[in-house]
Amino acid sequence: QKISVFTTSDRAKNSVNINTFTDKTLVVLGNEGQGLSPLWKNFKTTEIKIAGTNKVESLNISVANGILLSFYRHNHHLPPMN
């Protein structure tokens, strides 16, 4: 099975949802100020964004990572972490 590669962008057309991530998923997050390195433009990826209220410009990277991981866990029916 191939690995699905996702990059995050506030300009992405598709919002992440519970069905976004496959079993083999790589999510690349950029830094809060400059986003992803231009290097990632050379790779075939799917851009996703975290839907919100449009009242903030960006999320803290650790907050964004936690949201994305929760979507992955929910989609794969993983038990809660203790």
C-alpha positions as a printed Julia matrix, in Angstrom:
82×3 Matrix{Float64}:
   0.0    0.0    0.0
   1.35   3.41  -0.91
   1.88   6.18   1.59
  -0.5    9.15   1.34
   1.37  12.43   1.82
  -0.5   15.46   3.09
   0.78  18.98   3.58
  -1.01  21.63   5.58
  -1.89  25.07   4.3
  -4.42  27.69   5.31
  -5.05  28.15   1.57
  -5.87  24.48   0.9
  -9.21  23.75  -0.76
  -9.91  20.6    1.26
 -10.48  20.52   5.0
  -9.32  17.54   7.02
 -12.11  15.21   8.16
 -12.41  11.8    9.77
 -12.06  10.04   6.4
  -8.96  11.91   5.21
  -6.18   9.65   6.46
  -5.34   6.17   5.18
  -3.46   3.58   7.23
  -0.15   4.75   5.81
  -0.17   8.51   6.09
   2.55  11.14   6.28
   1.51  14.65   7.32
   4.01  17.48   6.85
   3.46  20.61   8.9
   5.21  23.9    8.26
   6.4   26.34  10.85
   3.99  28.92  12.2
   5.6   31.93  10.55
   6.66  30.77   7.09
   4.75  27.55   6.5
   6.31  24.72   4.53
   9.71  24.81   2.95
   9.55  25.48  -0.82
  11.15  22.04  -1.25
   7.72  20.43  -0.71
   6.39  22.07  -3.89
   8.46  19.45  -5.8
   6.52  16.51  -4.35
   3.05  15.2   -5.13
   1.07  15.88  -1.97
  -2.5   16.6   -1.03
  -2.96  19.97   0.66
  -5.33  20.03   3.6
  -6.41  22.63   6.11
  -8.03  22.53   9.5
 -11.43  24.17   9.22
 -12.03  26.93  11.7
 -13.74  30.23  12.26
 -11.43  32.25   9.98
 -10.84  34.57  12.94
  -7.22  33.48  13.45
  -4.43  33.43  10.87
  -2.8   30.2   12.0
  -2.71  27.6   14.74
   0.21  26.82  16.99
   1.97  23.84  15.39
   1.51  21.62  18.44
  -2.23  22.42  18.51
  -2.52  21.7   14.77
  -0.63  18.42  15.2
  -2.95  17.37  18.05
  -6.04  18.08  15.93
  -4.66  16.11  12.98
  -3.69  13.17  15.2
  -7.18  13.1   16.69
  -8.66  12.81  13.18
  -6.27   9.93  12.43
  -7.1    8.13  15.68
 -10.84   8.58  15.15
 -10.67   7.29  11.57
  -8.75   4.18  12.64
 -10.89   3.5   15.72
  -7.89   3.49  18.03
  -8.67   3.27  21.73
  -8.16   6.33  23.93
  -4.67   6.75  25.31
  -4.36   6.35  29.06
